[in-house]
PDB file of C-alpha atoms in Angstrom:
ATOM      1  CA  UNK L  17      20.666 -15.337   1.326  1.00  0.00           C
ATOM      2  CA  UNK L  18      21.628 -14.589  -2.281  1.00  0.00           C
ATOM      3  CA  UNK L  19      18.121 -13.839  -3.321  1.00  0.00           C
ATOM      4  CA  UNK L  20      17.584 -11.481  -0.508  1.00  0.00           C
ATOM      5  CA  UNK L  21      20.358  -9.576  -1.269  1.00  0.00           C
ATOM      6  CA  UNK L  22      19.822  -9.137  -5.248  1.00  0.00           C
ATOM      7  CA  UNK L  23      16.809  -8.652  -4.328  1.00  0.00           C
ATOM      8  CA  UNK L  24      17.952  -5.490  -1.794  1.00  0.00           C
ATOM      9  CA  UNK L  25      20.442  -4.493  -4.770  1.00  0.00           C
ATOM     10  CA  UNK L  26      18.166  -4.148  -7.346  1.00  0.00           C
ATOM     11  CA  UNK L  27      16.131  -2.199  -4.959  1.00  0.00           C
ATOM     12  CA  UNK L  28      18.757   0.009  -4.161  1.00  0.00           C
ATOM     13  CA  UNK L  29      19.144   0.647  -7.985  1.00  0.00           C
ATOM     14  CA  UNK L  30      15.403   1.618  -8.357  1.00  0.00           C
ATOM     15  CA  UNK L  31      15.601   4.324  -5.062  1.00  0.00           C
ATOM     16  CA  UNK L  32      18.862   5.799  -6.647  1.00  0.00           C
ATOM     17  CA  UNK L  33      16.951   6.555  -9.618  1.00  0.00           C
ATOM     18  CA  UNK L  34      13.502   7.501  -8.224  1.00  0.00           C
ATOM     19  CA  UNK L  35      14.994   9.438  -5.074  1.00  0.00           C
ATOM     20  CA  UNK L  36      18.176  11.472  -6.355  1.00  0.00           C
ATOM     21  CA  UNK L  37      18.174  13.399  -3.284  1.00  0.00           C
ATOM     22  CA  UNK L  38      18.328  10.581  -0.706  1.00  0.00           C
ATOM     23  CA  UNK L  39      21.570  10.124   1.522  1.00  0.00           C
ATOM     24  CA  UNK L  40      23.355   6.644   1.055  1.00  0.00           C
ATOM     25  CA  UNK L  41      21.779   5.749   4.475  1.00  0.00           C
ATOM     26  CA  UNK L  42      18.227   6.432   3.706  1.00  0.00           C
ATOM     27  CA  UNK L  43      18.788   4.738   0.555  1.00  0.00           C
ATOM     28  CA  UNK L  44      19.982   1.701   2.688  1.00  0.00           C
ATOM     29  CA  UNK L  45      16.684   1.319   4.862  1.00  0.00           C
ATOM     30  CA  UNK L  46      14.471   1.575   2.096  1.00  0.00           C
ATOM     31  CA  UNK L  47      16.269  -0.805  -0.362  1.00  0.00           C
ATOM     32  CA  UNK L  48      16.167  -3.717   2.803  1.00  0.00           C
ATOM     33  CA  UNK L  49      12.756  -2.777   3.206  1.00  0.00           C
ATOM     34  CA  UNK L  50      11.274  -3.126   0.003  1.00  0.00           C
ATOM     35  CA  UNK L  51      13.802  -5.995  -1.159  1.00  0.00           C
ATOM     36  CA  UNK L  52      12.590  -8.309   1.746  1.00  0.00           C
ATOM     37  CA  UNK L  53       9.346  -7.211   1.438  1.00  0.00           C
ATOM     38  CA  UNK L  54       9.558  -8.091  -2.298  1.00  0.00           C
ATOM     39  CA  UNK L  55      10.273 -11.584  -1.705  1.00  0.00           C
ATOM     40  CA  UNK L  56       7.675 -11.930   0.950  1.00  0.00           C
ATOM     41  CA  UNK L  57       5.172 -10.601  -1.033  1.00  0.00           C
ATOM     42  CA  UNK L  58       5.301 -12.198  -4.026  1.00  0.00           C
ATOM     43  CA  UNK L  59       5.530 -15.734  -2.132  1.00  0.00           C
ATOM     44  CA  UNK L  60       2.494 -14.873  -0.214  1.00  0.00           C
ATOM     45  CA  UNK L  61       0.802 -13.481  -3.034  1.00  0.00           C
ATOM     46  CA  UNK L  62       0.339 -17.001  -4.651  1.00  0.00           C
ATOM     47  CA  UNK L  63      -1.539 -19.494  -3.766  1.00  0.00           C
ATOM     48  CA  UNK L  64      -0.027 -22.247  -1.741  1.00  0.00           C
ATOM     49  CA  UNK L  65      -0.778 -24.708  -3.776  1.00  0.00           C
ATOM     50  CA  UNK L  66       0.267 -23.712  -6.924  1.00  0.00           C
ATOM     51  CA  UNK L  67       4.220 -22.987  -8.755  1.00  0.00           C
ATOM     52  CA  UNK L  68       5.085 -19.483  -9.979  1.00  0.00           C
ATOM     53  CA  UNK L  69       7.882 -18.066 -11.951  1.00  0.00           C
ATOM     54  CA  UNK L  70      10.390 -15.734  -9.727  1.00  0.00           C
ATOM     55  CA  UNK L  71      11.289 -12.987 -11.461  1.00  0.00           C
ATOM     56  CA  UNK L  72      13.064  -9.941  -9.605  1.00  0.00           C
ATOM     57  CA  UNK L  73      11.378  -7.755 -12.215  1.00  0.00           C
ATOM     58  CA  UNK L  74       7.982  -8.454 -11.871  1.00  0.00           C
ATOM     59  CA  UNK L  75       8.515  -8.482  -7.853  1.00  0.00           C
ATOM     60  CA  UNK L  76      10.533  -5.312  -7.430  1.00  0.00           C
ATOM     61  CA  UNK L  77       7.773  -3.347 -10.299  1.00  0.00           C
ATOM     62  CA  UNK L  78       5.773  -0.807  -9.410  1.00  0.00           C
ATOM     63  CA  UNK L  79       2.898  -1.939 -11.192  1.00  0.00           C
ATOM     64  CA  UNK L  80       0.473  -4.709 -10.459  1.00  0.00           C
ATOM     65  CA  UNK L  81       0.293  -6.991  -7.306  1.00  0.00           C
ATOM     66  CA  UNK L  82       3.384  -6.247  -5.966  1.00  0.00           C
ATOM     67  CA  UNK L  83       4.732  -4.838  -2.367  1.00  0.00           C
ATOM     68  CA  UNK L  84       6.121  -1.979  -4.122  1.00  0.00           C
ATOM     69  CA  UNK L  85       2.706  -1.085  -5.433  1.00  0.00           C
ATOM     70  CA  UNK L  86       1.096  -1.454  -2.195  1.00  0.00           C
ATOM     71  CA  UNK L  87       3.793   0.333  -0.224  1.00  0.00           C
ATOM     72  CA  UNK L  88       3.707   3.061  -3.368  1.00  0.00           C
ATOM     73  CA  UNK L  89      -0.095   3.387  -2.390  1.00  0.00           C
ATOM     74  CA  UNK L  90       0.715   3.496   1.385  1.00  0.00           C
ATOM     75  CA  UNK L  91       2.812   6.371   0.647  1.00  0.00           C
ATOM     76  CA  UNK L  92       0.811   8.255  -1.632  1.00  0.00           C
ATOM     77  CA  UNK L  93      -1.799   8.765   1.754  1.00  0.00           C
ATOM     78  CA  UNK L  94       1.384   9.628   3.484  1.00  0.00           C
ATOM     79  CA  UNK L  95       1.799  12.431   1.112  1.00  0.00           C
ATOM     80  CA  UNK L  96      -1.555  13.563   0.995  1.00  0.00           C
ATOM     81  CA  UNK L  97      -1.936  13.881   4.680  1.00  0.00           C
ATOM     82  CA  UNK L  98       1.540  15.750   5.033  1.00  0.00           C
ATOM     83  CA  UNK L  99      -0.040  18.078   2.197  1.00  0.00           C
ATOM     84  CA  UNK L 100      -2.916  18.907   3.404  1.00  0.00           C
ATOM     85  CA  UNK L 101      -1.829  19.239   7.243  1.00  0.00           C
ATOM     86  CA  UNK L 102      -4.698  18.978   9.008  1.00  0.00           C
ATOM     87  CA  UNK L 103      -4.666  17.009  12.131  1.00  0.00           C
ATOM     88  CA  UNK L 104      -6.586  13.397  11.109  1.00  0.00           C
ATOM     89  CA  UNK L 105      -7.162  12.424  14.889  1.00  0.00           C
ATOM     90  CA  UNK L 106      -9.287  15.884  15.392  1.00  0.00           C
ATOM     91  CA  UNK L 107     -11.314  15.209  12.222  1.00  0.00           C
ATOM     92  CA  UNK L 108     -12.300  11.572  13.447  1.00  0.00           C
ATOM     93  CA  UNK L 109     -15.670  11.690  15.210  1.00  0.00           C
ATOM     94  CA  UNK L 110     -16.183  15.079  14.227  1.00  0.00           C
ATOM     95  CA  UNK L 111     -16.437  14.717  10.488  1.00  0.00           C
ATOM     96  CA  UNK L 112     -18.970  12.826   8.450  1.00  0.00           C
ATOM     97  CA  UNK L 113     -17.567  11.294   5.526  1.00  0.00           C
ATOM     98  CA  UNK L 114     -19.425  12.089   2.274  1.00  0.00           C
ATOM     99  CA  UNK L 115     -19.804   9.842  -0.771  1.00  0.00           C
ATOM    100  CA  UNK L 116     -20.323  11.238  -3.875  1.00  0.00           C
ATOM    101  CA  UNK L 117     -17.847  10.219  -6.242  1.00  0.00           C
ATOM    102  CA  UNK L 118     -18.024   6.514  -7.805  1.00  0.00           C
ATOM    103  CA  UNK L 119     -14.281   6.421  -6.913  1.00  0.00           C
ATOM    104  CA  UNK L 120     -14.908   7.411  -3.467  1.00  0.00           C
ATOM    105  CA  UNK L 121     -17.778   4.736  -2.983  1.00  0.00           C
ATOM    106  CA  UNK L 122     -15.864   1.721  -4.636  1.00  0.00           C
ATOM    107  CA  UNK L 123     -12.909   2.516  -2.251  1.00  0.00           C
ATOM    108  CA  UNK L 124     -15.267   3.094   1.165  1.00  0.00           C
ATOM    109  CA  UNK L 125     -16.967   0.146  -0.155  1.00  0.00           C
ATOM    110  CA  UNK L 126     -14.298  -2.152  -0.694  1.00  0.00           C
ATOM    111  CA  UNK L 127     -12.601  -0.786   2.702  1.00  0.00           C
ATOM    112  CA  UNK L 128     -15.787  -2.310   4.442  1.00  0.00           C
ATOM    113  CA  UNK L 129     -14.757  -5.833   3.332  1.00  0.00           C
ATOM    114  CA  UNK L 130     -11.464  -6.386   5.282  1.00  0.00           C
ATOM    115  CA  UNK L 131     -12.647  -7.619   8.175  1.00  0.00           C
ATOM    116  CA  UNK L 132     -14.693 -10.398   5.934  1.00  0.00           C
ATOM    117  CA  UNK L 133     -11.264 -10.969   4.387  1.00  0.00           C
ATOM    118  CA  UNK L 134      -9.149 -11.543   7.531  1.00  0.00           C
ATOM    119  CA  UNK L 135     -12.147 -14.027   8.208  1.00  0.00           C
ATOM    120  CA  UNK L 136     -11.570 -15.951   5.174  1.00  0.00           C
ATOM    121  CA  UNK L 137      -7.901 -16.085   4.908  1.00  0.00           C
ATOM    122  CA  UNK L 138      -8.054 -17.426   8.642  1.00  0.00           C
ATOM    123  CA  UNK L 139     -10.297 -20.080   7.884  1.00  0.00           C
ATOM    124  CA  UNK L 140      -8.839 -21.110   4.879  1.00  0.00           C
ATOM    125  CA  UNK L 141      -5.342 -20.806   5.448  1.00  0.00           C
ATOM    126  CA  UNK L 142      -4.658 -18.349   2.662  1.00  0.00           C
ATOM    127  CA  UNK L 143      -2.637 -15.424   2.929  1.00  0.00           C
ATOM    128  CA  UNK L 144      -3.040 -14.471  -1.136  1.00  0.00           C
ATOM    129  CA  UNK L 145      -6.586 -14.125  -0.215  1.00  0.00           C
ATOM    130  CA  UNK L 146      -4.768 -10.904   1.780  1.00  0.00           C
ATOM    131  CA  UNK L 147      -2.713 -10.303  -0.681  1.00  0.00           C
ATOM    132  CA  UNK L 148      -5.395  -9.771  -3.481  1.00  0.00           C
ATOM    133  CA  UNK L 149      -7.750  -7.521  -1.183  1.00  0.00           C
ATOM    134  CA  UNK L 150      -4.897  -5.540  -0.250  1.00  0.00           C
ATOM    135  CA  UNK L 151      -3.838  -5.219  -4.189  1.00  0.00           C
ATOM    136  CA  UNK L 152      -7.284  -4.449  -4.960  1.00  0.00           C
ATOM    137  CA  UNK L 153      -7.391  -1.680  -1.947  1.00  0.00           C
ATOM    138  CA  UNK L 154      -4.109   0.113  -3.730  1.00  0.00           C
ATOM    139  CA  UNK L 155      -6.256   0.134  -7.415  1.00  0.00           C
ATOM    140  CA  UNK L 156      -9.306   1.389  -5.859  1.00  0.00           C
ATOM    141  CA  UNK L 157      -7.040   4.023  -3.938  1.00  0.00           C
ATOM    142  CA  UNK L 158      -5.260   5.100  -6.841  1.00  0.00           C
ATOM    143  CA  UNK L 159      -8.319   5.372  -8.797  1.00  0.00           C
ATOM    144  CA  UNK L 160      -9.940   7.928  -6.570  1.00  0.00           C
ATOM    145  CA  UNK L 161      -6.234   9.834  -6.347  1.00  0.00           C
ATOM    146  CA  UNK L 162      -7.098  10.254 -10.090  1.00  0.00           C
ATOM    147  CA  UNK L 163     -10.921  11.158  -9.646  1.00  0.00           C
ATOM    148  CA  UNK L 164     -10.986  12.874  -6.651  1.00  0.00           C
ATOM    149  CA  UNK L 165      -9.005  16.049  -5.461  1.00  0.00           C
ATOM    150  CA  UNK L 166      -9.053  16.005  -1.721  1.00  0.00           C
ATOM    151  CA  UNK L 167      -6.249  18.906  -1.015  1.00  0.00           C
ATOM    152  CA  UNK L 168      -8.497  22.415  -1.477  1.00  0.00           C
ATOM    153  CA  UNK L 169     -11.341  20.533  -2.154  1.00  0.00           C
ATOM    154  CA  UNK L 170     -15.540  21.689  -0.800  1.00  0.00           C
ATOM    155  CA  UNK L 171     -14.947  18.023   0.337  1.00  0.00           C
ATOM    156  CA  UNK L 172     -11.372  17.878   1.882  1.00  0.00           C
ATOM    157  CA  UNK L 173     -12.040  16.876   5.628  1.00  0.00           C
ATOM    158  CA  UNK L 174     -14.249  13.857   4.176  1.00  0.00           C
ATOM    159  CA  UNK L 175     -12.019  12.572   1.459  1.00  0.00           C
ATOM    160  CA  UNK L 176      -8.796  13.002   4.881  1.00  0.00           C
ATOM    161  CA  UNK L 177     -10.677  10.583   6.747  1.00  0.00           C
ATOM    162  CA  UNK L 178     -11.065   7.921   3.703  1.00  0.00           C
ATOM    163  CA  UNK L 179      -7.677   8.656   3.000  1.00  0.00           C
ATOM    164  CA  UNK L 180      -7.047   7.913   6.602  1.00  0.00           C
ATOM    165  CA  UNK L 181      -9.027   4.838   6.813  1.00  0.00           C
ATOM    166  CA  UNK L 182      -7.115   3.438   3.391  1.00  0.00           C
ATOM    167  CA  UNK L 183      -3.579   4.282   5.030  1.00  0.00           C
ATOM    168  CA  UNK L 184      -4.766   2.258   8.153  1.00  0.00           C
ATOM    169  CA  UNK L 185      -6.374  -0.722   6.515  1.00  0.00           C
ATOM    170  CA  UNK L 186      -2.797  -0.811   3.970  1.00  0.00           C
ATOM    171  CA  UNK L 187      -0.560  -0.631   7.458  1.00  0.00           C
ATOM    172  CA  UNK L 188      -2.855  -3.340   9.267  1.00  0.00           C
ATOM    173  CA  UNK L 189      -3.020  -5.689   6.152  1.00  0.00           C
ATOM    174  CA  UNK L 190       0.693  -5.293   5.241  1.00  0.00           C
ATOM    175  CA  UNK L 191       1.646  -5.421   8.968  1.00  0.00           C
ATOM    176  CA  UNK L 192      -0.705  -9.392   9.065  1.00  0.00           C
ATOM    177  CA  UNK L 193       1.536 -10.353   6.168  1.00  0.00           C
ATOM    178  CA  UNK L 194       4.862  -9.631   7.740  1.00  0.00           C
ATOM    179  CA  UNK L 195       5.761  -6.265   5.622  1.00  0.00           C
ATOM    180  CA  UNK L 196       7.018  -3.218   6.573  1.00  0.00           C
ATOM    181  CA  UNK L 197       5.908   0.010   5.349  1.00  0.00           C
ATOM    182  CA  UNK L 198       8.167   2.979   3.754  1.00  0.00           C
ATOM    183  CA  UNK L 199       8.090   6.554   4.832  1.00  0.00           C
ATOM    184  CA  UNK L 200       8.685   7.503   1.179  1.00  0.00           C
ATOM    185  CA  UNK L 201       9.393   6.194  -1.967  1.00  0.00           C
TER     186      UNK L 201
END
């Protein structure tokens, strides 16, 4: 129980700082979320037969295969999608997505490959085979938020629905693995 609530603290620390304008209550939520989700990810995240060091800091960070990266990533599409304002639902089936951009291929690629991945972890018994997918999903994501400007963009509608498709496949994956996602971070 002690872990769990450093853990929460220490979250509730980082949100102060990264979310000045949030009431004590919101605050609250987030910190349980991402504190719990902390210590489930990072337990999941390594394979079960091997030891790993706990550390608070590398499991609360923001950077590297961590929940808070993931759920940073989840977010991110959040934003996006609020930004640009378009109805998603309308666009599906009604919109061809177009690959151009090397970051948009890696990510549609790699998006293709979580079904195969829920496959092996099954079999195997290995939720950090989740964990790494998922991990790898948020880098590929982030690297086309760098490379690829979807709000205002010739190819906006497109690059909605892969944003779309990320935000889904982050919810599902994180959702197999017990974790809740954040509205905002």
């Amino acid at each position: 129980i002690d872990l769990i609530y450093e853990a929460i603290a220490r979250a509730k620390a980082t949100f102060k700082e990264r979310i000045p304008d949030a009431s004590e209550k919101e605050i609250k939520e987030l910190s349980s979320i991402l504190g719990i989700d902390a210590i489930k990810y990072a337990d999941l995240s390594s394979h079960r037969l091997k030891d790993y060091v706990f550390s608070y800091d590398r499991m609360l960070s923001f950077e590297g295969n961590t929940a808070a990266f993931l759920l940073y990533a989840y977010v991110r599409v959040q934003g996006i999608k609020r930004k640009v304002g378009k109805d998603v639902e309308t666009l599906i089936g009604n919109v061809s997505i177009k690959l151009e951009d090397p970051s948009e291929i890696d990510l549609a690629l790699h998006l293709r490959r979580f079904g195969e991945t829920l496959q092996m972890m099954s079999r195997d018994l290995l939720p950090n085979r989740l964990c790494e997918y998922l991990y790898d999903l948020a880098e590929k994501f982030h690297a086309f938020f760098r490379d690829c400007r979807v709000e205002g963009s010739e190819q906006e509608e497109s690059r909605l629905l892969l944003c779309e498709a990320t935000s889904c496949v982050l919810a599902k994956g994180l959702d197999i693995l017990g974790l809740k996602t954040l509205p905002r971070m």
